[in-house]
Structure formats: structure tokens, C-alpha cells
PDB file of C-alpha atoms in Angstrom:
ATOM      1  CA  UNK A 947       6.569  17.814  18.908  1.00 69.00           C
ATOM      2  CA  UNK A 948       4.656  15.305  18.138  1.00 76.00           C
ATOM      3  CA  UNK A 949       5.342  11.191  17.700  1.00 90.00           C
ATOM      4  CA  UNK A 950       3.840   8.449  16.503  1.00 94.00           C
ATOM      5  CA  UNK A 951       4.880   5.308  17.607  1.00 95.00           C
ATOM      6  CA  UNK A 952       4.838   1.912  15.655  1.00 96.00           C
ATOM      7  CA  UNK A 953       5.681  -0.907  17.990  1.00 92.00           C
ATOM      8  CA  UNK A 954       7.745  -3.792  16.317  1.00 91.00           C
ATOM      9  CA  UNK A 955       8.928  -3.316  12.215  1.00 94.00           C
ATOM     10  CA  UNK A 956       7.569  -6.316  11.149  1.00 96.00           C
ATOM     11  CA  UNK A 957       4.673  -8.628  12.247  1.00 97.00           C
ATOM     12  CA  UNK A 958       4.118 -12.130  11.342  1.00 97.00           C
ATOM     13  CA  UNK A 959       0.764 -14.073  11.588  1.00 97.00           C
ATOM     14  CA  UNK A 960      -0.301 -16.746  10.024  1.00 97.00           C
ATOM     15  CA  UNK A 961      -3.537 -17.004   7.230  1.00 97.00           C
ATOM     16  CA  UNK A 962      -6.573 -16.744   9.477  1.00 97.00           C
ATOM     17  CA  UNK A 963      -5.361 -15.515  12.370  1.00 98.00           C
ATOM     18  CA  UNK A 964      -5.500 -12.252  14.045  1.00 98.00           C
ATOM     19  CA  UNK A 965      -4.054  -9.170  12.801  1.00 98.00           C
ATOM     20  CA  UNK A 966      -2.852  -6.622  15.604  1.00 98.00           C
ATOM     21  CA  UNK A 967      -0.656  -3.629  14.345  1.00 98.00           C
ATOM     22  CA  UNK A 968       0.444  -1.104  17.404  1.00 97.00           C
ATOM     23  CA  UNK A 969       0.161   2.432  16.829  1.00 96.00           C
ATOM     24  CA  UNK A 970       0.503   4.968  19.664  1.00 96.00           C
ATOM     25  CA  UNK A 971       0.810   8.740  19.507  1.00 93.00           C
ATOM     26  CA  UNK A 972       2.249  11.166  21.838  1.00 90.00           C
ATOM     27  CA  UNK A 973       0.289  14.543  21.768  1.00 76.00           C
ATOM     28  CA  UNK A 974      -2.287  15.300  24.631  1.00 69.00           C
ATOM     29  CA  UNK A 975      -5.221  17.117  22.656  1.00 72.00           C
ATOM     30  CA  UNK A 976      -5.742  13.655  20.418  1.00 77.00           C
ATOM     31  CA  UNK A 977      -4.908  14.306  17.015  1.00 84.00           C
ATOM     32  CA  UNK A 978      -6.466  12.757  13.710  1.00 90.00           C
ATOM     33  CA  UNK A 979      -6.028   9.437  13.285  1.00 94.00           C
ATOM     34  CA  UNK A 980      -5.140   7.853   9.816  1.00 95.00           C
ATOM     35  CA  UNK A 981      -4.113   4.106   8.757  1.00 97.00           C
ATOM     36  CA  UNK A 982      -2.242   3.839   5.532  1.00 97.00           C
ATOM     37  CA  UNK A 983      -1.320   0.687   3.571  1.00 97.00           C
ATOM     38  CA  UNK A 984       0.903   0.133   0.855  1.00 95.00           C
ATOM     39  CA  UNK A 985       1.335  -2.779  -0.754  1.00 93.00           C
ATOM     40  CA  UNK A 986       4.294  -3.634  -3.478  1.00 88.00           C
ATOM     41  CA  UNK A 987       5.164  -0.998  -5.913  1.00 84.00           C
ATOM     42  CA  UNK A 988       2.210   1.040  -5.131  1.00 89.00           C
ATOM     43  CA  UNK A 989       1.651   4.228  -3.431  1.00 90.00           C
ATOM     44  CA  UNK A 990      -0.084   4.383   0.282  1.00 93.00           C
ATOM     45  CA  UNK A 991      -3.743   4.139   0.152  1.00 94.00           C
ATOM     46  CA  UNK A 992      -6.135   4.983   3.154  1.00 95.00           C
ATOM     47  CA  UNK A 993      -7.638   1.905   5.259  1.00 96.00           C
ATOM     48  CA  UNK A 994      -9.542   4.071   7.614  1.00 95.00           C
ATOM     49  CA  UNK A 995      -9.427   7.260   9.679  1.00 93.00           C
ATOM     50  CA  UNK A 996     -10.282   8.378  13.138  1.00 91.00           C
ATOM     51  CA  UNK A 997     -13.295  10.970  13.291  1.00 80.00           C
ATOM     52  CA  UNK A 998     -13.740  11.459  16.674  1.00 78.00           C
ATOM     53  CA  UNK A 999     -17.826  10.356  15.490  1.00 75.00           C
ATOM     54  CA  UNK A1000     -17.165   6.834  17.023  1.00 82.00           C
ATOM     55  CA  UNK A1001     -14.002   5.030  18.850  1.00 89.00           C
ATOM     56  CA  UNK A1002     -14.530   1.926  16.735  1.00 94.00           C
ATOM     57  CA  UNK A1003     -13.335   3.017  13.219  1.00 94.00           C
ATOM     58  CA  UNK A1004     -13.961   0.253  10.192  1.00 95.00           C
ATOM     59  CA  UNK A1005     -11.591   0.747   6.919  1.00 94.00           C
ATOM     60  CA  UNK A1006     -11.701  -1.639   4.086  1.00 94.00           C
ATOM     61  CA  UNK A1007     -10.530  -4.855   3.482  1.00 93.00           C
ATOM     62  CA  UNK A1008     -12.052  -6.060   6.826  1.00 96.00           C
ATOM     63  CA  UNK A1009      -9.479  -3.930   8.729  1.00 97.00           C
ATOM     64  CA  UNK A1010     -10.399  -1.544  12.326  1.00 97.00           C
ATOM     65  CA  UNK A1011      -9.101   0.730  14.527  1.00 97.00           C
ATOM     66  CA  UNK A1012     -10.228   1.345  17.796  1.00 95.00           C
ATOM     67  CA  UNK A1013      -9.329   4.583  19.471  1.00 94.00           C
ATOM     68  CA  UNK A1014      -8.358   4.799  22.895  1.00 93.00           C
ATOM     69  CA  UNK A1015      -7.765   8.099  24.373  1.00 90.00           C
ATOM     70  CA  UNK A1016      -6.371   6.568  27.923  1.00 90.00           C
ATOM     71  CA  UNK A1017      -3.831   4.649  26.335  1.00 92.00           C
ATOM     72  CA  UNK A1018      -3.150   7.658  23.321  1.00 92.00           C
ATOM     73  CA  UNK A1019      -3.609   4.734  20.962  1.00 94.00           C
ATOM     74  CA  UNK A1020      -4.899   3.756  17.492  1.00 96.00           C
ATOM     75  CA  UNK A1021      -4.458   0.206  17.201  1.00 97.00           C
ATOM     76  CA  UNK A1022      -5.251  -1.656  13.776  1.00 98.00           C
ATOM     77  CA  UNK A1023      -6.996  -4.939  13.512  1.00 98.00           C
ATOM     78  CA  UNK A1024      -8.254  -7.440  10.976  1.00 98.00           C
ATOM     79  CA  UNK A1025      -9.836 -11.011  12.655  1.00 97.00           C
ATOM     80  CA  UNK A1026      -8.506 -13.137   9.993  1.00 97.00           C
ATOM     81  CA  UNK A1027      -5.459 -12.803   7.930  1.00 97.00           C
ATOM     82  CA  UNK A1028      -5.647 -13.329   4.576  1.00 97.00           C
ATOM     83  CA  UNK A1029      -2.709 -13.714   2.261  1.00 96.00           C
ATOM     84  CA  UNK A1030      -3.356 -10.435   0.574  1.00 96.00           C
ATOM     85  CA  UNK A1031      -2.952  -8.487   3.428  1.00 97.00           C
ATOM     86  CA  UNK A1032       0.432  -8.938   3.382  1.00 97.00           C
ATOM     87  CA  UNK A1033       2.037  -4.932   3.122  1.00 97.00           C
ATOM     88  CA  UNK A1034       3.683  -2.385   5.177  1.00 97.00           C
ATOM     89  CA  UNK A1035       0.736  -0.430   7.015  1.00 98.00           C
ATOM     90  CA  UNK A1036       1.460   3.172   8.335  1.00 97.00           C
ATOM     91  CA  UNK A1037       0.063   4.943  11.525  1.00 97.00           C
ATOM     92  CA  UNK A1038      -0.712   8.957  10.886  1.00 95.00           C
ATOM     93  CA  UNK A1039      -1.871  11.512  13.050  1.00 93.00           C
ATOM     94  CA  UNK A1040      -2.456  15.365  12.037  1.00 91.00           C
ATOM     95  CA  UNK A1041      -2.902  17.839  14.795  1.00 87.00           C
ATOM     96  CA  UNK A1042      -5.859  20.087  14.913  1.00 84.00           C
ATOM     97  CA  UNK A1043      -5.157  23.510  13.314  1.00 84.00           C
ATOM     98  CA  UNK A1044      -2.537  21.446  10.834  1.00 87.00           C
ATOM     99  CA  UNK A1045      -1.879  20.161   7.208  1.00 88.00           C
ATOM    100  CA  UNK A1046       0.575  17.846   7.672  1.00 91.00           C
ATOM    101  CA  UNK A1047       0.818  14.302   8.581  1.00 93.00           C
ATOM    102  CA  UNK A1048       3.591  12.298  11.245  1.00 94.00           C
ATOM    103  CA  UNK A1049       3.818   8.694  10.249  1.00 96.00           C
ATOM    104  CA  UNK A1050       5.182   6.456  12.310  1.00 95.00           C
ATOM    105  CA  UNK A1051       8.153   4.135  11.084  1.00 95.00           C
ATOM    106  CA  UNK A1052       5.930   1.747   9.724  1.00 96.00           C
ATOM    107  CA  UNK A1053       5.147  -2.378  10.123  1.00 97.00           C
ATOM    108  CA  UNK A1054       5.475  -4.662   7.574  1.00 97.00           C
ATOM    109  CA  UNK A1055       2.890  -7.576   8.026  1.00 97.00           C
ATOM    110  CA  UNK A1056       4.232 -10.597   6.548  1.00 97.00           C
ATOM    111  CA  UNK A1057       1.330 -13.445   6.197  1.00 97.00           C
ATOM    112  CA  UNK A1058       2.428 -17.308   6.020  1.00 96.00           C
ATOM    113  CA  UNK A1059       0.187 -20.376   4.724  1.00 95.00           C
TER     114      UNK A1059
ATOM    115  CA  UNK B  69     -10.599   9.381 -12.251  1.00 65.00           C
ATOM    116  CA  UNK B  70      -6.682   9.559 -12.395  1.00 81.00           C
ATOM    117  CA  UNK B  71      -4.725   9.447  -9.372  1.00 93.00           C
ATOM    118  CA  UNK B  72      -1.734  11.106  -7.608  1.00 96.00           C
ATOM    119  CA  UNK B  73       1.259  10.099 -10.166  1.00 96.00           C
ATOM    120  CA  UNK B  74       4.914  10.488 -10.254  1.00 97.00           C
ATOM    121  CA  UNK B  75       7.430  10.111 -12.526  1.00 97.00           C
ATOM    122  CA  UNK B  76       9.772   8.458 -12.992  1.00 97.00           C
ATOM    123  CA  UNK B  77       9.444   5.872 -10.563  1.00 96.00           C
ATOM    124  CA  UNK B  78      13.224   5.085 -10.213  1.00 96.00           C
ATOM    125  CA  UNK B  79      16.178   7.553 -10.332  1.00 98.00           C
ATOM    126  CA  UNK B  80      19.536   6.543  -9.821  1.00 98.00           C
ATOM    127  CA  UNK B  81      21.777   9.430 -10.184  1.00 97.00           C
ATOM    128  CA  UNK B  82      25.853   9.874  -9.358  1.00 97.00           C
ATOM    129  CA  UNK B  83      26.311  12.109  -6.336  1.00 97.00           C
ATOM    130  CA  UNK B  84      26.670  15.990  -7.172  1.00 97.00           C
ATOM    131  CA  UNK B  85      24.443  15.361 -10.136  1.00 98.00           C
ATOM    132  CA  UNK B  86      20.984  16.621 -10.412  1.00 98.00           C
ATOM    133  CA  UNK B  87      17.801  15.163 -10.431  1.00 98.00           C
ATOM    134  CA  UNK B  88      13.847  16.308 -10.854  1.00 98.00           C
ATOM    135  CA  UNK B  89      10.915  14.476  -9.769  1.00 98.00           C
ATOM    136  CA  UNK B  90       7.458  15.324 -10.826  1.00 98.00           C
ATOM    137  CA  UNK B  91       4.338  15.090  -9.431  1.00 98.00           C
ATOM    138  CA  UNK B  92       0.837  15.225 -10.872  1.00 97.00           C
ATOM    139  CA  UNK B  93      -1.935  15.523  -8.436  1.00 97.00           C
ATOM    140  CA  UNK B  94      -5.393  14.979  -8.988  1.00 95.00           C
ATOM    141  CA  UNK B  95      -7.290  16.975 -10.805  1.00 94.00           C
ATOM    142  CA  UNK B  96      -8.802  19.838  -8.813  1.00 92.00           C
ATOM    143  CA  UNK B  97      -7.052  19.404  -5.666  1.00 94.00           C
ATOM    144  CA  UNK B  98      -5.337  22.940  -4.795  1.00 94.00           C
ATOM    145  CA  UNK B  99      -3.097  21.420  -1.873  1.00 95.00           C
ATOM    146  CA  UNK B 100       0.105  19.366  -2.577  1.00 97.00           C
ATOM    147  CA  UNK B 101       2.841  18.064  -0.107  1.00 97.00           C
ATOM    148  CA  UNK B 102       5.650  16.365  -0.727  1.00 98.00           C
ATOM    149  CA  UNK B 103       7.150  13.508   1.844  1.00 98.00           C
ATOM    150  CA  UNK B 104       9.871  11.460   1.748  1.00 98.00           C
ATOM    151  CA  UNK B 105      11.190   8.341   3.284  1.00 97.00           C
ATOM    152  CA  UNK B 106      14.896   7.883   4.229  1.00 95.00           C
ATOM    153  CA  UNK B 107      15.283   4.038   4.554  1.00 88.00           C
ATOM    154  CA  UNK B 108      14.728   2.462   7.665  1.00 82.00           C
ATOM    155  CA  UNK B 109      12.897   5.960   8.708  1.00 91.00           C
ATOM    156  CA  UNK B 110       9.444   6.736   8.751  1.00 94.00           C
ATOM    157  CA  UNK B 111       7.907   9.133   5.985  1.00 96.00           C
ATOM    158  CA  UNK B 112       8.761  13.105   6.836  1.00 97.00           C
ATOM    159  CA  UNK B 113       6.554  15.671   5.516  1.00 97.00           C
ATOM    160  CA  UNK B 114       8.615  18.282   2.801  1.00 97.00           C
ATOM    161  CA  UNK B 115       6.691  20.399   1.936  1.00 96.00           C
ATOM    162  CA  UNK B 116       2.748  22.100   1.010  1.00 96.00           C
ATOM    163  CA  UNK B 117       1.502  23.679  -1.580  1.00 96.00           C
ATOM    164  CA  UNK B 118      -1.627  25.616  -1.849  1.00 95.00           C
ATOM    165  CA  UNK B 119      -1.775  26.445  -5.475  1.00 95.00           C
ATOM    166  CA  UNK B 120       0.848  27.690  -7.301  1.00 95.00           C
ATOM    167  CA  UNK B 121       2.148  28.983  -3.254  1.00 95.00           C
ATOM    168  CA  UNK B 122       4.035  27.593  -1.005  1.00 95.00           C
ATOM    169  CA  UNK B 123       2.041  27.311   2.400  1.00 94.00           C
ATOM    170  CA  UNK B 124       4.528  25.518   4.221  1.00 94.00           C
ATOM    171  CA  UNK B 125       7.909  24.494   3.582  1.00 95.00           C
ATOM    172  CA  UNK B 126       9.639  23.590   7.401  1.00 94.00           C
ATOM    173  CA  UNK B 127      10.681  20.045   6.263  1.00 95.00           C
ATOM    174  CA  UNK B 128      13.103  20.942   3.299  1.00 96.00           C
ATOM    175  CA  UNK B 129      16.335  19.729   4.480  1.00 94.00           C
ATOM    176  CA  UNK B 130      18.549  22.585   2.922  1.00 93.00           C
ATOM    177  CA  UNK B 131      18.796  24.306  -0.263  1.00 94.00           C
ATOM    178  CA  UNK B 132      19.847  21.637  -2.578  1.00 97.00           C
ATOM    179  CA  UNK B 133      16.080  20.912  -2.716  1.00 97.00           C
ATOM    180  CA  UNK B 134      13.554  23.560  -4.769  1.00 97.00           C
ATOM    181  CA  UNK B 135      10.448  22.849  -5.350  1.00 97.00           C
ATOM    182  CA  UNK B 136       8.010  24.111  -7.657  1.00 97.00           C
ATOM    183  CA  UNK B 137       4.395  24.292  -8.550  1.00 97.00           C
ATOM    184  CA  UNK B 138       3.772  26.295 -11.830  1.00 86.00           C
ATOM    185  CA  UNK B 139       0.061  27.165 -12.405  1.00 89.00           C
ATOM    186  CA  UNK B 140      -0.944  25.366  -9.637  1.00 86.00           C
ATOM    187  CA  UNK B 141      -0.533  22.138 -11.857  1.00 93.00           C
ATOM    188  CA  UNK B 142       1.997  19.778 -11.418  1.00 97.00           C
ATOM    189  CA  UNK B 143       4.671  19.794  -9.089  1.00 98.00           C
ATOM    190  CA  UNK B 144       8.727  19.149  -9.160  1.00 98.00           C
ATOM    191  CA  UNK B 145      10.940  18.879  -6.745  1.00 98.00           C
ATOM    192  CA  UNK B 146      14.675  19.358  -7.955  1.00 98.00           C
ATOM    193  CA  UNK B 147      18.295  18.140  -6.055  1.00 97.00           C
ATOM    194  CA  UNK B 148      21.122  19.939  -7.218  1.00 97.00           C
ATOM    195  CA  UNK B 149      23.676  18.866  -6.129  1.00 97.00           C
ATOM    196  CA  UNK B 150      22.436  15.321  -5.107  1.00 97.00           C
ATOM    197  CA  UNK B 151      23.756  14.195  -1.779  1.00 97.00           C
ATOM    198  CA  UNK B 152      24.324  10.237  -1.033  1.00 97.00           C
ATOM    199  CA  UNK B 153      21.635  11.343   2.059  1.00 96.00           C
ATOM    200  CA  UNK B 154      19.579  11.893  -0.328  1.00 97.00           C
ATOM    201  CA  UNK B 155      18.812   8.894  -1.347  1.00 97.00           C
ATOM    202  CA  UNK B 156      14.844   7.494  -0.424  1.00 97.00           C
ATOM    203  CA  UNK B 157      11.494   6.875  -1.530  1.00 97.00           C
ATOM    204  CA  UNK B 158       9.742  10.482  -2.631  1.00 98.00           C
ATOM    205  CA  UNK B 159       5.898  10.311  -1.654  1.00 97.00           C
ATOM    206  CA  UNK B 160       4.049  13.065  -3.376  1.00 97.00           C
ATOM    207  CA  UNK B 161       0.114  13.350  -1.971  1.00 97.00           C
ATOM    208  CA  UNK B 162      -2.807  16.035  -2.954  1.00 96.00           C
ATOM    209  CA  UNK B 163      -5.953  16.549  -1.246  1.00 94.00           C
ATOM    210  CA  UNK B 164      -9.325  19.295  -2.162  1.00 90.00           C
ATOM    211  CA  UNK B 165      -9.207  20.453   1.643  1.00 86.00           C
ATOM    212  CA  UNK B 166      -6.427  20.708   3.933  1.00 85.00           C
ATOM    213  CA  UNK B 167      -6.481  20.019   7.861  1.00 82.00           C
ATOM    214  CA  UNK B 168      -8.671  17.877  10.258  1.00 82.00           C
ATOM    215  CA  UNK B 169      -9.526  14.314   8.437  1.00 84.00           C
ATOM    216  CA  UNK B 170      -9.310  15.037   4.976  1.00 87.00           C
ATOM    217  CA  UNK B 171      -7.575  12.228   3.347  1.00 90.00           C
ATOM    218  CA  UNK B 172      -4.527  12.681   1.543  1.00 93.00           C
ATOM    219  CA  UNK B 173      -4.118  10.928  -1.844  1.00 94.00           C
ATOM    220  CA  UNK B 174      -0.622   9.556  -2.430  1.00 96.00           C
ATOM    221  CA  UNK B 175       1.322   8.361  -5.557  1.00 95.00           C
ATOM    222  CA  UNK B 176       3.278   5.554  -5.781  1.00 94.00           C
ATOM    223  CA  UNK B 177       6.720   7.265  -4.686  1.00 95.00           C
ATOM    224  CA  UNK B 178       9.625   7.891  -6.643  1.00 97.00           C
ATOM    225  CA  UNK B 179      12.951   5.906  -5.463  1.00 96.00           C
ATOM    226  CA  UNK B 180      16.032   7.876  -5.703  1.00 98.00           C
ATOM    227  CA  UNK B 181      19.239   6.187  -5.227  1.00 98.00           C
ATOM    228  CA  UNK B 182      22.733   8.229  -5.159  1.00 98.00           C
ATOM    229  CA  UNK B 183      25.452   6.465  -5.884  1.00 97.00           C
TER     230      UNK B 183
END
């Protein structure tokens, strides 16, 4: 079956510095590749998604995702935190021929002055 | 343009009563899923609907759960009896296509709590 894998439940950075969320995923035919954020009291909204067009994904809010097929990984990254950023981001992945999505157990990225 | 909404956005319910959330996708999109979210777990996929049908419903946990899509409208997803296990954060999502990397619009969740 496939996993996705979140590494570490929450992340703290401080404003301006680099943002690195871990996302791994287990299948061996890659899957799609999805980054979800949800910030208080709202529901998840997309950041960006793998299309197998280009490795380097950009999402909104200054956020990436580079795709790395060695390492079966999807990590997220921003260059500079800002204080809005702070949320609980979700890793997806669908497998080819599927509906559904596996989410990983999610990070919450906590942002200091 | 409206999006994905649920109602009501917080349930707390005694166990072995029962409970209905609702779900109203967006306009136009034929496929549905509920999720939910056990606390401290990641989100687990329910069920889909395509239209009124259900295309796939593996991730009900057992038959305390029923959901419905009349018309191919809006959704609910009942709990009778309601379980303490049952507690979580409901995600309901729609999308126009289905598979690959179409993007699935969520709502905001519905918390249940069983107490």
C-alpha cells in the first residue's frame, strides 16, 4: 500500500529564514504529488502539485517543491519565512489509475519574530 | 464562485447518539469524497462519489457510517450510533475530474467530538 511520510510534526523557523518541510512517499511507479496547507479554521487549500512537466514545482505564496525520484521525495520549500506562513502543510500523493489521495500525518510550521 | 462547504462546523454529540454532516460541493463538480482525520493521525480517505453513485467506498470504517448523495447535490454522511472513535475533523472535497493531478477542493472540515 502506499505511504507518505512526513518527517518531524512540527517545524520551527524563525521570520526570514528557510522553510524545509520533508515529504517522502513509498510507491515505486511515482505517484502525483500534491502540497496542501491549512491554516486556522479553514479548510486545506492547494500550494502546488507535481506534474511530472518539470521536477521544480512553484505553488503560491512563494512556496516549491522539488521532486526527486532517487530519493522518492517531494520536499516543500519557501526561502524566507514570513509570519503568515505559519499552518499545518500536508504531503499527498495519488497513484496513477486512482481517485483518492494518502496524506501524510502532517507538519505544523510554527514561525517566531 | 462558492466553495466546498460544510455544516455545521462543530458537533459535539453524547456517545450512541446520532449525528449528520453535510457537505456542499461546488457547483458542477460530479465527484465527491469524504476524509477524515482522527487526531494525531493523518487524513484517511472515506469515501467517492460520482454523482448521485457511490464509486468507491473502501475507507468506511463499519456500518455506523452511511453516506448519501441525493441528486448528485449535496452530500451527508450520518453516525448512528456515534462511537467515542469517532470523534475527528470530517474533510469533505469535490473535484470536475477524478484521477491523475486534478486538484481536489476541500471545505473547512467539520469537528465532531463524542463525549
Amino acid at each position: 500500500a502506499q505511504s507518505v511520510t512526513q518527517l518531524g510534526s512540527h517545524v520551527s523557523v524563525s521570520e526570514g529564514a528557510l522553510v524545509l518541510l520533508r515529504c517522502n512517499y513509498s510507491s515505486s511507479v511515482p505517484p502525483y504529488l500534491f502540497w496542501y496547507v491549512q491554516y486556522p479554521n479553514q479548510g486545506l487549500q492547494l500550494l502546488l502539485k507535481y506534474t511530472s512537466a518539470a521536477t521544480l514545482v512553484k505553488g503560491i505564496n512563494g512556496f516549491e517543491a522539488e521532486f526527486k525520484k532517487s530519493e522518492t521525495s517531494f520536499h516543500l520549500t519557501k526561502p524566507s519565512a514570513h509570519m503568515s506562513d505559519a499552518a499545518e502543510y500536508f504531503c499527498a500523493a495519488r497513484k496513477a489509475g486512482y481517485s483518492t489521495l494518502t496524506f501524510g500525518k502532517g507538519t505544523m510550521l510554527l514561525v517566531s519574530p | 464562485e462558492a466553495g466546498v462547504t460544510q455544516f455545521p462546523s462543530h458537533s459535539v454529540i453524547e456517545k450512541g447518539q446520532t449525528v449528520t454532516l453535510r457537505c456542499d460541493p461546488i457547483s458542477g463538480h460530479d465527484n465527491l469524497y469524504w476524509y477524515r482525520r482522527v487526531m494525531g493521525k493523518e487524513i484517511k480517505f472515506l469515501l467517492h462519489f460520482v454523482k448521485e453513485s457511490k464509486q468507491d467506498e473502501s475507507g468506511m470504517p463499519n456500518n455506523r457510517f452511511l453516506a448519501e448523495r441525493t441528486g448528485g447535490t449535496y452530500s451527508t454522511l450520518k453516525v448512528q450510533p456515534a462511537e467515542l472513535e469517532d470523534s475527528g475533523v470530517y474533510f469533505c472535497a469535490s473535484s470536475q475530474a477524478q484521477g491523475g493531478n486534478t486538484e481536489a477542493f476541500f471545505g473547512q472540515g467539520t469537528r465532531l467530538t463524542v463525549v
